[in-house]
PDB file of C-alpha atoms in Angstrom:
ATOM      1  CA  UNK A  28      -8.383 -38.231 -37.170  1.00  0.00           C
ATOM      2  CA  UNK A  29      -6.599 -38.602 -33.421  1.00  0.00           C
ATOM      3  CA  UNK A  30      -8.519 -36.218 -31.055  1.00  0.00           C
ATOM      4  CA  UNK A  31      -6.427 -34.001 -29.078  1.00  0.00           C
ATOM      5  CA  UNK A  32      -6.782 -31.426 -27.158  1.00  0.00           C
ATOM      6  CA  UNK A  33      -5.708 -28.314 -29.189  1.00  0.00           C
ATOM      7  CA  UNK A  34      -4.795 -24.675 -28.329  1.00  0.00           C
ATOM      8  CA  UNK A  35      -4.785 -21.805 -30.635  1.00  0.00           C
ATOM      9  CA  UNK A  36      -2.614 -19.390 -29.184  1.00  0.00           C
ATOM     10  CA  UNK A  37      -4.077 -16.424 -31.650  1.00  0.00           C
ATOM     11  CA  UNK A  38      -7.094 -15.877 -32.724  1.00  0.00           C
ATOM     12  CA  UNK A  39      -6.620 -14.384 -35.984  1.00  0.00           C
ATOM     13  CA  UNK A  40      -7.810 -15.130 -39.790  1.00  0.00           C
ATOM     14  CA  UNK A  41      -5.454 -18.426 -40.214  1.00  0.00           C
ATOM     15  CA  UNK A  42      -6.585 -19.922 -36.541  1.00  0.00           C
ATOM     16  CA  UNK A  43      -9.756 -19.456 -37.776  1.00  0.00           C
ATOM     17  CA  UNK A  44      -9.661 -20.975 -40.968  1.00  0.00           C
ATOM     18  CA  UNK A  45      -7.886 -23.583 -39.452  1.00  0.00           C
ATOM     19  CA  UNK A  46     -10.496 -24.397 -36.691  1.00  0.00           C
ATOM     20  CA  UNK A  47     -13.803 -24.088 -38.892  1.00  0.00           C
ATOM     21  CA  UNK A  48     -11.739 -27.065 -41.682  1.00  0.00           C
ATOM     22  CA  UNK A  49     -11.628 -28.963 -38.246  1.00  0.00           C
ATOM     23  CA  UNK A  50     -14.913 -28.072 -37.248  1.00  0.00           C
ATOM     24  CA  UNK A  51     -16.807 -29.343 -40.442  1.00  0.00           C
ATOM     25  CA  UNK A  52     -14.848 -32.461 -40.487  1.00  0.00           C
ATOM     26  CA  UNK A  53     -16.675 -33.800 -37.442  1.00  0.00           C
ATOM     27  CA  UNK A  54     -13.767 -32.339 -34.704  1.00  0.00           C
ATOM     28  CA  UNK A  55     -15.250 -32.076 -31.302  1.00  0.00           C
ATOM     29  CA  UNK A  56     -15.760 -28.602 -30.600  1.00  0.00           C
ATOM     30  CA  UNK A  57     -14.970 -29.192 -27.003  1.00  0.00           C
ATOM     31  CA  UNK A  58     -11.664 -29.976 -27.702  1.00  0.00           C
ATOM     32  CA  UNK A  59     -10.746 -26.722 -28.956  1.00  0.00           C
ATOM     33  CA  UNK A  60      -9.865 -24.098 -27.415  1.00  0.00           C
ATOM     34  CA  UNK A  61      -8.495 -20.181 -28.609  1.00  0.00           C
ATOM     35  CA  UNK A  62      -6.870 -17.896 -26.780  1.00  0.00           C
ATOM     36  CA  UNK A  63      -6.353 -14.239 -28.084  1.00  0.00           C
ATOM     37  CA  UNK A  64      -5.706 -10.746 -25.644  1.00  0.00           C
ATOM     38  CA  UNK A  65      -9.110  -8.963 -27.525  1.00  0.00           C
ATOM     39  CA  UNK A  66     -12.550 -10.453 -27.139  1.00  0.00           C
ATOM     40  CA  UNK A  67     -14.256  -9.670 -30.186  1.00  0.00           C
ATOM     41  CA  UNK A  68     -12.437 -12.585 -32.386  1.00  0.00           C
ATOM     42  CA  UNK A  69     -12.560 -14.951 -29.446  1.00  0.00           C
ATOM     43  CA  UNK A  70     -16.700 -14.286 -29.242  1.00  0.00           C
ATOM     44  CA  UNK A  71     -16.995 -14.717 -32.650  1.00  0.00           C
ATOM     45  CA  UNK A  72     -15.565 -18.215 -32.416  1.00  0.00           C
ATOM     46  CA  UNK A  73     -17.279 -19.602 -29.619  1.00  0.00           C
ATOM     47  CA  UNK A  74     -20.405 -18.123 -31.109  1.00  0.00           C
ATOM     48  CA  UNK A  75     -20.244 -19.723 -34.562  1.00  0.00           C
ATOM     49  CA  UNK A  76     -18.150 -22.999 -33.890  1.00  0.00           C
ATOM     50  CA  UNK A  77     -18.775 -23.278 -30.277  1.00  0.00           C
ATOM     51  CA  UNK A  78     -15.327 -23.899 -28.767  1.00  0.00           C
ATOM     52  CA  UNK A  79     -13.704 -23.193 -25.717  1.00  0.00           C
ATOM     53  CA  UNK A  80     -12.224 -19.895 -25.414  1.00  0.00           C
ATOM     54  CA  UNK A  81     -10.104 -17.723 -22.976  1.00  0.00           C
ATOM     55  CA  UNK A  82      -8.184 -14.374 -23.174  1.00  0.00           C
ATOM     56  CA  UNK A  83      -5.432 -16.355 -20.707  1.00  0.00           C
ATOM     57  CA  UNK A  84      -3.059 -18.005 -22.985  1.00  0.00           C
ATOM     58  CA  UNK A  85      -1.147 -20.048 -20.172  1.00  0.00           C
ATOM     59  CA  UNK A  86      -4.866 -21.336 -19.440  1.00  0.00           C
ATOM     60  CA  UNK A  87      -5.132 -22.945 -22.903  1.00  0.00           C
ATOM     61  CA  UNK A  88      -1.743 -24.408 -22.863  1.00  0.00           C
ATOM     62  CA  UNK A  89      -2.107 -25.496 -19.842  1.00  0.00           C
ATOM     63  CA  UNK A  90      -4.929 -28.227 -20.901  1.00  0.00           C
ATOM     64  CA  UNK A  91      -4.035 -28.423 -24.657  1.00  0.00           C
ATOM     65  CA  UNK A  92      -2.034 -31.804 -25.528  1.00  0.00           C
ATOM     66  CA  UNK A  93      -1.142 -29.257 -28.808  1.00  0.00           C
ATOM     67  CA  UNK A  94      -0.281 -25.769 -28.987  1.00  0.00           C
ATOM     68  CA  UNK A  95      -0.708 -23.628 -32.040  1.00  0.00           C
ATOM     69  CA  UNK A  96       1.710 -20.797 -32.777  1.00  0.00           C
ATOM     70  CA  UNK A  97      -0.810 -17.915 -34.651  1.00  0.00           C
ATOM     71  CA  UNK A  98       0.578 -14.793 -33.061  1.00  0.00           C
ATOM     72  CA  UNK A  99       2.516 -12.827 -35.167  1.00  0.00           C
ATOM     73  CA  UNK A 100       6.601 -13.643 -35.718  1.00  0.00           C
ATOM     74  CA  UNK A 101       7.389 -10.706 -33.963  1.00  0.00           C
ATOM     75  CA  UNK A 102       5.407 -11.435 -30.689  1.00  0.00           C
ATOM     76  CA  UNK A 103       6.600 -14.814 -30.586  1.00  0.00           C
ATOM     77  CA  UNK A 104       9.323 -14.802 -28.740  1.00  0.00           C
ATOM     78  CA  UNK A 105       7.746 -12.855 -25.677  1.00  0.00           C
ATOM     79  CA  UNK A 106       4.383 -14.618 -26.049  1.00  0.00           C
ATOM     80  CA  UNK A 107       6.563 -18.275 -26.018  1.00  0.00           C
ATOM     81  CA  UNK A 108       9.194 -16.945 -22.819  1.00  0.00           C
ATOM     82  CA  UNK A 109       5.718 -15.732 -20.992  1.00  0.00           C
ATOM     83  CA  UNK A 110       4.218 -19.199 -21.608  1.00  0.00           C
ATOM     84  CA  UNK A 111       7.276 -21.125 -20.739  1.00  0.00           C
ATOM     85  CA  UNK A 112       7.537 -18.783 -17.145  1.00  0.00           C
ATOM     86  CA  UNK A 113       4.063 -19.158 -16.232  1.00  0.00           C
ATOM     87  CA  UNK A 114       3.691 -22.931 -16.641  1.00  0.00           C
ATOM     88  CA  UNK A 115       6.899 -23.948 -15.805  1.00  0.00           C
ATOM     89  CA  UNK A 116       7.884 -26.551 -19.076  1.00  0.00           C
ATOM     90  CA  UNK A 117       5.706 -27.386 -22.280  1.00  0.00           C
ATOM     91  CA  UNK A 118       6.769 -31.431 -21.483  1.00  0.00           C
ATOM     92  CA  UNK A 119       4.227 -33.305 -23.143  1.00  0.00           C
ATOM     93  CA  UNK A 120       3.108 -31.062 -25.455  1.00  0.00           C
ATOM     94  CA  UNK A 121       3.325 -30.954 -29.525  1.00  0.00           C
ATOM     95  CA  UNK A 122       3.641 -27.421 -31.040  1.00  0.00           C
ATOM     96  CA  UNK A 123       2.631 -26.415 -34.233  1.00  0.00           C
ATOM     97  CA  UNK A 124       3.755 -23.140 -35.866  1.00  0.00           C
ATOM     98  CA  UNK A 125       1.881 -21.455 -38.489  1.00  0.00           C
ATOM     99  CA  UNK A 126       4.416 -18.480 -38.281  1.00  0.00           C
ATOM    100  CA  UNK A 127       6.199 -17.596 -41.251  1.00  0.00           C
ATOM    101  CA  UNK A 128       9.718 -16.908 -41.132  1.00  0.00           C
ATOM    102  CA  UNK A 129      10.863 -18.834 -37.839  1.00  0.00           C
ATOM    103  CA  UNK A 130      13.091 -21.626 -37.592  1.00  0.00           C
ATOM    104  CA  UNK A 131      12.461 -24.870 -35.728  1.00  0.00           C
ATOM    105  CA  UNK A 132      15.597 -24.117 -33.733  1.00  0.00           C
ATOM    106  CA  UNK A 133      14.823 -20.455 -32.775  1.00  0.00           C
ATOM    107  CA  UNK A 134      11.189 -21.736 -31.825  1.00  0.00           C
ATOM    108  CA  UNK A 135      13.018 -24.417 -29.594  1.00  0.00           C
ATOM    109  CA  UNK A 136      14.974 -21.642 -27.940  1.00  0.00           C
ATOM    110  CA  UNK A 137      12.343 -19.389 -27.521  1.00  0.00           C
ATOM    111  CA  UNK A 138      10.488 -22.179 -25.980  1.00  0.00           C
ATOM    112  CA  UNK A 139      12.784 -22.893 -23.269  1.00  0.00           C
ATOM    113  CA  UNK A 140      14.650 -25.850 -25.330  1.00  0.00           C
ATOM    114  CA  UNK A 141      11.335 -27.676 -25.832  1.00  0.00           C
ATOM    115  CA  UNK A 142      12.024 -29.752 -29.070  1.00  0.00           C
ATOM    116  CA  UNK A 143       8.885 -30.859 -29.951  1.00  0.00           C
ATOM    117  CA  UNK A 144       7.977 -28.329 -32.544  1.00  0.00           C
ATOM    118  CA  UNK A 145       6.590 -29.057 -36.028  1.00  0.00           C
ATOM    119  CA  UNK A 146       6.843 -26.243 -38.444  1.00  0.00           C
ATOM    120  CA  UNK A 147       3.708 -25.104 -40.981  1.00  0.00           C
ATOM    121  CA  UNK A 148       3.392 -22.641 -43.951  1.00  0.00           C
ATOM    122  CA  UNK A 149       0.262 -22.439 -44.854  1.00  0.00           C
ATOM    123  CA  UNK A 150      -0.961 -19.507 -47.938  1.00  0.00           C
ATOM    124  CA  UNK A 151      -4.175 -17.617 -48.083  1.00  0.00           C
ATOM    125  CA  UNK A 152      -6.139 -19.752 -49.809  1.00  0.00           C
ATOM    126  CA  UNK A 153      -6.543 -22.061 -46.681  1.00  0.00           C
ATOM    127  CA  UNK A 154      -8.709 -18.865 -45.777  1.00  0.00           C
ATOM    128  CA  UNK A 155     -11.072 -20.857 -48.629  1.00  0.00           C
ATOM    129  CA  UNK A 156     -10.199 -24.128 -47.543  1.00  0.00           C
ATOM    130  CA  UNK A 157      -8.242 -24.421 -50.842  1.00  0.00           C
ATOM    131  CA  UNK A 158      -4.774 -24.086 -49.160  1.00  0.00           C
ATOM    132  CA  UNK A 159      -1.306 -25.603 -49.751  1.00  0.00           C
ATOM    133  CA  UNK A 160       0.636 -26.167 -46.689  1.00  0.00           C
ATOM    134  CA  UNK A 161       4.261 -27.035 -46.382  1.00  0.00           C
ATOM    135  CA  UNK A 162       5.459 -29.113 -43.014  1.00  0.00           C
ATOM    136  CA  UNK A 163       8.366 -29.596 -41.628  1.00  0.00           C
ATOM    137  CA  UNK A 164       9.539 -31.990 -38.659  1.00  0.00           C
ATOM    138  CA  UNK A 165      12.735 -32.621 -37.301  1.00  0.00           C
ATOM    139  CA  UNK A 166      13.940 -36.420 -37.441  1.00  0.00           C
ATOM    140  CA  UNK A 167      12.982 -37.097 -33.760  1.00  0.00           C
ATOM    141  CA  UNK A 168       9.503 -36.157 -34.436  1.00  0.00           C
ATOM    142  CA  UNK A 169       7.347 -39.656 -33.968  1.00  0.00           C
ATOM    143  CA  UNK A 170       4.573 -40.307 -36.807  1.00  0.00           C
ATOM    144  CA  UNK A 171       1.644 -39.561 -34.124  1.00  0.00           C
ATOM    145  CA  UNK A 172       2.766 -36.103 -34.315  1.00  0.00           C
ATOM    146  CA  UNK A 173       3.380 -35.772 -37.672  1.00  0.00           C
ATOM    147  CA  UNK A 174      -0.345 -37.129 -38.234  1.00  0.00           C
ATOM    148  CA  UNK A 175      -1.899 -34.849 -36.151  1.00  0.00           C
ATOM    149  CA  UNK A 176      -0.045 -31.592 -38.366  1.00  0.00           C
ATOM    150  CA  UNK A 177      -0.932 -33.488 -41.042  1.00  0.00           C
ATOM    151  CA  UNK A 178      -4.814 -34.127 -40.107  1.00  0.00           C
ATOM    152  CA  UNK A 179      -5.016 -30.534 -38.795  1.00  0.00           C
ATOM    153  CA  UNK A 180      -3.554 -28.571 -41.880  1.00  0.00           C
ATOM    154  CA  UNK A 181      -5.465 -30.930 -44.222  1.00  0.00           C
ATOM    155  CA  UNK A 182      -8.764 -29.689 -42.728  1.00  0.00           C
ATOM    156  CA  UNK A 183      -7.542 -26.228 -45.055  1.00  0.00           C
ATOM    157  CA  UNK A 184      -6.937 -28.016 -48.316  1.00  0.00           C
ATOM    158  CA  UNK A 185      -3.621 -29.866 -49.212  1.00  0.00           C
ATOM    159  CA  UNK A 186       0.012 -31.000 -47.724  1.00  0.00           C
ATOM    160  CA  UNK A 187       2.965 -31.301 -48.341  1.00  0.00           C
ATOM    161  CA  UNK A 188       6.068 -32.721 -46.369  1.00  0.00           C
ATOM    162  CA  UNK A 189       9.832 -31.438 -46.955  1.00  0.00           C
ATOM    163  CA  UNK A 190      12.444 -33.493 -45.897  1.00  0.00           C
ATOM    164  CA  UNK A 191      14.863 -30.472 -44.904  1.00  0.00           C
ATOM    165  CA  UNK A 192      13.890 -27.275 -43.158  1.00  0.00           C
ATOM    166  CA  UNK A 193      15.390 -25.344 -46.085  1.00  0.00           C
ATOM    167  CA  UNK A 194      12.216 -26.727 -48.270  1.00  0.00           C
ATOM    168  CA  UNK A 195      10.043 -24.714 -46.765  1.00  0.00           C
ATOM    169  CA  UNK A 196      11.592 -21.491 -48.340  1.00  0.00           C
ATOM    170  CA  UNK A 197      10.550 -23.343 -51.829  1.00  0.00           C
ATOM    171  CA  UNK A 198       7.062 -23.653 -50.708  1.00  0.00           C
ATOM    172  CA  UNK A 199       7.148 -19.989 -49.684  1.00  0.00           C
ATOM    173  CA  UNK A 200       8.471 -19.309 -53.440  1.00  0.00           C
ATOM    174  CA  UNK A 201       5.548 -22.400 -55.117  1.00  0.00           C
ATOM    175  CA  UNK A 202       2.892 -21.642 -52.845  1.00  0.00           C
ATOM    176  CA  UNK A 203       2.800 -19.540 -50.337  1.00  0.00           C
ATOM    177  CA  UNK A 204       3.883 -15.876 -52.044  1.00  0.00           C
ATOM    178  CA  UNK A 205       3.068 -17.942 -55.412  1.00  0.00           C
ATOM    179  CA  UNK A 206      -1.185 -16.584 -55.258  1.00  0.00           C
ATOM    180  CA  UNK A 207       0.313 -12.925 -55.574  1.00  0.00           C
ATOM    181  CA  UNK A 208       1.883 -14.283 -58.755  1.00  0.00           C
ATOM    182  CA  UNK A 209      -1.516 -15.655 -60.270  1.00  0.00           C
ATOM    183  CA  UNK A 210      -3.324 -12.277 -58.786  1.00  0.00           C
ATOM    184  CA  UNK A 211      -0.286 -10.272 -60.899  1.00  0.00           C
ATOM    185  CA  UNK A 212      -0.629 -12.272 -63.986  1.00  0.00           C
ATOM    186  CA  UNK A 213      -4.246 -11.985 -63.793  1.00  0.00           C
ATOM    187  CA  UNK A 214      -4.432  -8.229 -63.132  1.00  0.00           C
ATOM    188  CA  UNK A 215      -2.436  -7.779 -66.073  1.00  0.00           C
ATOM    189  CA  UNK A 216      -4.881  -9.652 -68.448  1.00  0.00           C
ATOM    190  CA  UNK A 217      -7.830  -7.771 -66.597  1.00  0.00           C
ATOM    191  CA  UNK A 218      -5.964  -4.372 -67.592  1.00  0.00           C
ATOM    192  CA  UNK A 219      -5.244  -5.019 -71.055  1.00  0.00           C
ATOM    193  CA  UNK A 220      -8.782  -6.542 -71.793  1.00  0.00           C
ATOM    194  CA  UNK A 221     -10.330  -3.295 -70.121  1.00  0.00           C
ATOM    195  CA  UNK A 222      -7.858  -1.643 -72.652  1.00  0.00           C
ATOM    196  CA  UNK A 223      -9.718  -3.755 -75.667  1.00  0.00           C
ATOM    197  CA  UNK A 224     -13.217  -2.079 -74.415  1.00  0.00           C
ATOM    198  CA  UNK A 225     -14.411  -4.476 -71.668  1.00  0.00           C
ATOM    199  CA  UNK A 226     -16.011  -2.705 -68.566  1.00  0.00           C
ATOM    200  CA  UNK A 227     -14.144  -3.713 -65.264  1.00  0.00           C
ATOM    201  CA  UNK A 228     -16.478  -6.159 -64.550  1.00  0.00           C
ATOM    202  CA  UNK A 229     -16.701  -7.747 -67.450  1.00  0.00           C
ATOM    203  CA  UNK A 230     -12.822  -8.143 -67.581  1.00  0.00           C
ATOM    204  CA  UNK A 231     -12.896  -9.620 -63.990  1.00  0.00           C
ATOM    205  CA  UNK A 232     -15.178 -12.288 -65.298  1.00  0.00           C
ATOM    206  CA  UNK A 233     -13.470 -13.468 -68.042  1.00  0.00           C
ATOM    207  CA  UNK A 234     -10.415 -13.712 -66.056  1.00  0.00           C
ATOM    208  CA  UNK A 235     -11.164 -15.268 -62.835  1.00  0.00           C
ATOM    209  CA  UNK A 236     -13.571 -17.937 -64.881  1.00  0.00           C
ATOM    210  CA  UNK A 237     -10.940 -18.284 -67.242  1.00  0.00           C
ATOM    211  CA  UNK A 238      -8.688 -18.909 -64.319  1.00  0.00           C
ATOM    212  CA  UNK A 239     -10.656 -21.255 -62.489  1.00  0.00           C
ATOM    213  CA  UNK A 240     -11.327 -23.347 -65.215  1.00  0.00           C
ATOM    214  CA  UNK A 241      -7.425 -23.677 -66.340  1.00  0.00           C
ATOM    215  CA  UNK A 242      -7.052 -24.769 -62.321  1.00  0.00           C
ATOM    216  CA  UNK A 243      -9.475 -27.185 -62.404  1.00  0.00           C
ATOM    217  CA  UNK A 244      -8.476 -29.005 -65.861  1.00  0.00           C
ATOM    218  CA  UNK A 245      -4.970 -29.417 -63.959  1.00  0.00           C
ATOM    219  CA  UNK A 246      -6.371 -30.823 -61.136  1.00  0.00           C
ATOM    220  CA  UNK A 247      -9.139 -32.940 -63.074  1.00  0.00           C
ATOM    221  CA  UNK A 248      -6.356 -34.008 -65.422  1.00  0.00           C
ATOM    222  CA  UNK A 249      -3.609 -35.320 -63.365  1.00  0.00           C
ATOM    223  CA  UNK A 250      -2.160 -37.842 -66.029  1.00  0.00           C
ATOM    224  CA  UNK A 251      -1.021 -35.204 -68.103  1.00  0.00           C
ATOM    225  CA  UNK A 252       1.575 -32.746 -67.475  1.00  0.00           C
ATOM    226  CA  UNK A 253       1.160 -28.726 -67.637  1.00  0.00           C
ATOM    227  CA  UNK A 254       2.997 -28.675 -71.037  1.00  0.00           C
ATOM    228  CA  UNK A 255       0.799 -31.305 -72.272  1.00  0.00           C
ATOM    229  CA  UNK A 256      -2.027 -29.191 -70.894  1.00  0.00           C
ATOM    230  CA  UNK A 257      -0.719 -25.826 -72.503  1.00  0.00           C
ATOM    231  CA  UNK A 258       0.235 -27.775 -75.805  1.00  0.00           C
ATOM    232  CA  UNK A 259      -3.435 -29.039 -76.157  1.00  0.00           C
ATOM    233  CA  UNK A 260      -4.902 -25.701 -76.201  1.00  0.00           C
ATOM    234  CA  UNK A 261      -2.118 -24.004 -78.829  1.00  0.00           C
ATOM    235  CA  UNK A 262      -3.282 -24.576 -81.932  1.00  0.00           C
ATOM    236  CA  UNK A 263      -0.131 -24.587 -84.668  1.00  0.00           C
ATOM    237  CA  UNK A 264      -0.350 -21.032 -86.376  1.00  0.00           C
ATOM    238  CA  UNK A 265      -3.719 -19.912 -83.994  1.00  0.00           C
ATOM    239  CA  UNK A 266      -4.221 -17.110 -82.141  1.00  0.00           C
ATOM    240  CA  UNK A 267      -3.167 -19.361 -78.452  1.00  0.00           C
ATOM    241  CA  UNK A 268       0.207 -19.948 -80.543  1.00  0.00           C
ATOM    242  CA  UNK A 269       1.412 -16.491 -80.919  1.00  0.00           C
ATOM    243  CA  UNK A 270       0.610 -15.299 -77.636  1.00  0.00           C
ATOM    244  CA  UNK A 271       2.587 -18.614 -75.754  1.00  0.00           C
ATOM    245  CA  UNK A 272       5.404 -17.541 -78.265  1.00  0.00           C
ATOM    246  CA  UNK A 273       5.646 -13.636 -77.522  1.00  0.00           C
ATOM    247  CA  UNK A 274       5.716 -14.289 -73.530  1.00  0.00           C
ATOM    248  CA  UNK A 275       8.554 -16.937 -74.672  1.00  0.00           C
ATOM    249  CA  UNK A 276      10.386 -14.516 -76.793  1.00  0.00           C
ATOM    250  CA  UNK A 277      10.031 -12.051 -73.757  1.00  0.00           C
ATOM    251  CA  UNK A 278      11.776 -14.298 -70.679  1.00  0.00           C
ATOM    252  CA  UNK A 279       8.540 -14.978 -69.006  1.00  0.00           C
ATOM    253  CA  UNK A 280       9.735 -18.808 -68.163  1.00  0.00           C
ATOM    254  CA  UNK A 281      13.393 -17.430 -66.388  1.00  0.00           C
ATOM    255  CA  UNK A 282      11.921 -14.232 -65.003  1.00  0.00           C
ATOM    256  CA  UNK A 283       9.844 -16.451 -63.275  1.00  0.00           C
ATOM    257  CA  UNK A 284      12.572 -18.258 -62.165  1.00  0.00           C
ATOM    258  CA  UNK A 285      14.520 -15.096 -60.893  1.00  0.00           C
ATOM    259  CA  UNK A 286      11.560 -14.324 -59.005  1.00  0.00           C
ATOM    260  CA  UNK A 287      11.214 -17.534 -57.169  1.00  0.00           C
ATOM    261  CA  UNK A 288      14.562 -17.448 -56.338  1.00  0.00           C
ATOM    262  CA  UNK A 289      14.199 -13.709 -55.338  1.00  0.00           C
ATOM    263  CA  UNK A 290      11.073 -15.349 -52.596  1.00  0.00           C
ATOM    264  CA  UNK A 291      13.294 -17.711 -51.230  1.00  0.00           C
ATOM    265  CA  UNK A 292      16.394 -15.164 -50.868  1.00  0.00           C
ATOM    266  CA  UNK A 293      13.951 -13.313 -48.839  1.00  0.00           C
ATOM    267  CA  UNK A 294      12.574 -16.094 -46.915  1.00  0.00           C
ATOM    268  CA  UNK A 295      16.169 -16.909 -45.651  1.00  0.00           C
ATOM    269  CA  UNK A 296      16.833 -12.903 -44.823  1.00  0.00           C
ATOM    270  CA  UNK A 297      13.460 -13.047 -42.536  1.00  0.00           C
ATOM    271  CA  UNK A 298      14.674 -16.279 -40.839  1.00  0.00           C
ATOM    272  CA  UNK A 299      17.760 -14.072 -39.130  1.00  0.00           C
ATOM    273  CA  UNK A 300      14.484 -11.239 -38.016  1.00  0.00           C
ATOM    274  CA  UNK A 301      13.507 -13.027 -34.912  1.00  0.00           C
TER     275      UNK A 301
END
């Protein structure tokens, strides 16, 4: 993994999800440095991961080789023109946006033309270290820089690249709004089981072990598809069979479909926000 020096402009849950991955995968602590306006988050860092950390966030971009965008989309802009005023130009430095909902050109004009922006959309799980992350880069990106995105976001689970900007509205719709889909789906099972006499609790286990096992015989099981998977476990004329067939019967595969496509509607309607 290359070793730069890296700035996490925001200290919040992502940044710190972010830096522990790097942490426990043998990063220098040294070479890490946070910057938030409160103190509490930026204490709790240094205390448990030992990195460098300042409430200044023109002082961490100043020495950081790569900047991390974790403020919030809305304080963006002002955060980026403040940063831009105070040191003058971001020449020779990478930055990496965990924002969601910003384009790679409104980040380059918000930075004071700087085009060296890579763009990240990481979901919640990465709070687990189980994340999916989509990346973008424009063309004039070099590999270095694409590596060191790359490295970093893989520190929070898995990657993925999209060749046009526009994919990262899919991965909003696959991945990154997609866990409030499982959470649904699973809340639903949780509700009716209760309904069949189960206490809450017991209905919460049977789901979210039922749930982690289906995950992990995808991911254990990579040969075969997730139809091959779901026809495996549907017995002909069983019990499996007759459920698959009433959520058929009822539009779950194209209301699923309508709601993806509702995500990435969205996603482009935030993109004009900031």
């Amino acid at each position: 993994m290359q070793q730069r020096t890296l700035a996490f402009i925001g200290a919040g849950n992502m940044s710190r999800s972010i830096i522990a991955g790097l942490i426990q995968a043998g990063y220098p602590a040294e070479r890490i440095i946070a910057a938030n306006p409160s103190r509490p988050k930026l204490d709790e860092l240094a205390s448990q991961f030992g990195i460098r950390i300042t409430q200044d966030n023109a002082e961490a971009a100043r020495e950081a080789e790569v900047i991390v965008l974790a403020v919030k989309p809305q304080l963006m802009a002002g955060m980026l023109t403040a940063l831009v005023a105070e040191l003058g130009s971001l020449d020779g430095k990478l930055l990496i946006s965990i924002a969601a909902g910003i384009r790679v050109a409104r980040l380059q004009e918000m930075a004071g033309g700087h085009e060296r922006i890579i763009r990240t959309m990481p979901n919640t799980p990465s709070l687990l270290g189980l994340g999916m992350t989509g990346l973008y880069a424009p063309p004039a990106i070099g590999q270095a820089d694409r590596a060191v995105a790359e490295q970093m976001m893989q520190s929070v689970g898995k990657t993925l690249w999209v060749d046009e900007e526009a994919g990262i509205n899919g991965v909003i719709a696959a991945a990154g709004s997609a866990p409030a889909y499982f959470f649904l789906f699973m809340q639903a099972i949780a509700e009716e089981a209760e309904a069949m006499g189960f206490t809450p609790e017991q209905a919460r286990l049977l789901v979210q072990q039922t749930a982690l096992g289906a995950a992990a015989m995808v991911e254990q099981n990579p040969e075969l598809s997730l139809q091959t998977l779901r026809e495996q476990v549907t017995s002909k004329g069983g019990t499996t069979a007759e459920a698959v067939k009433t959520f058929q019967e009822q539009g779950l595969m194209p209301l699923t479909a309508r709601a993806m496509q509702a995500a990435v509607t969205r996603a482009g309607e935030m993109e004009t926000l900031f």
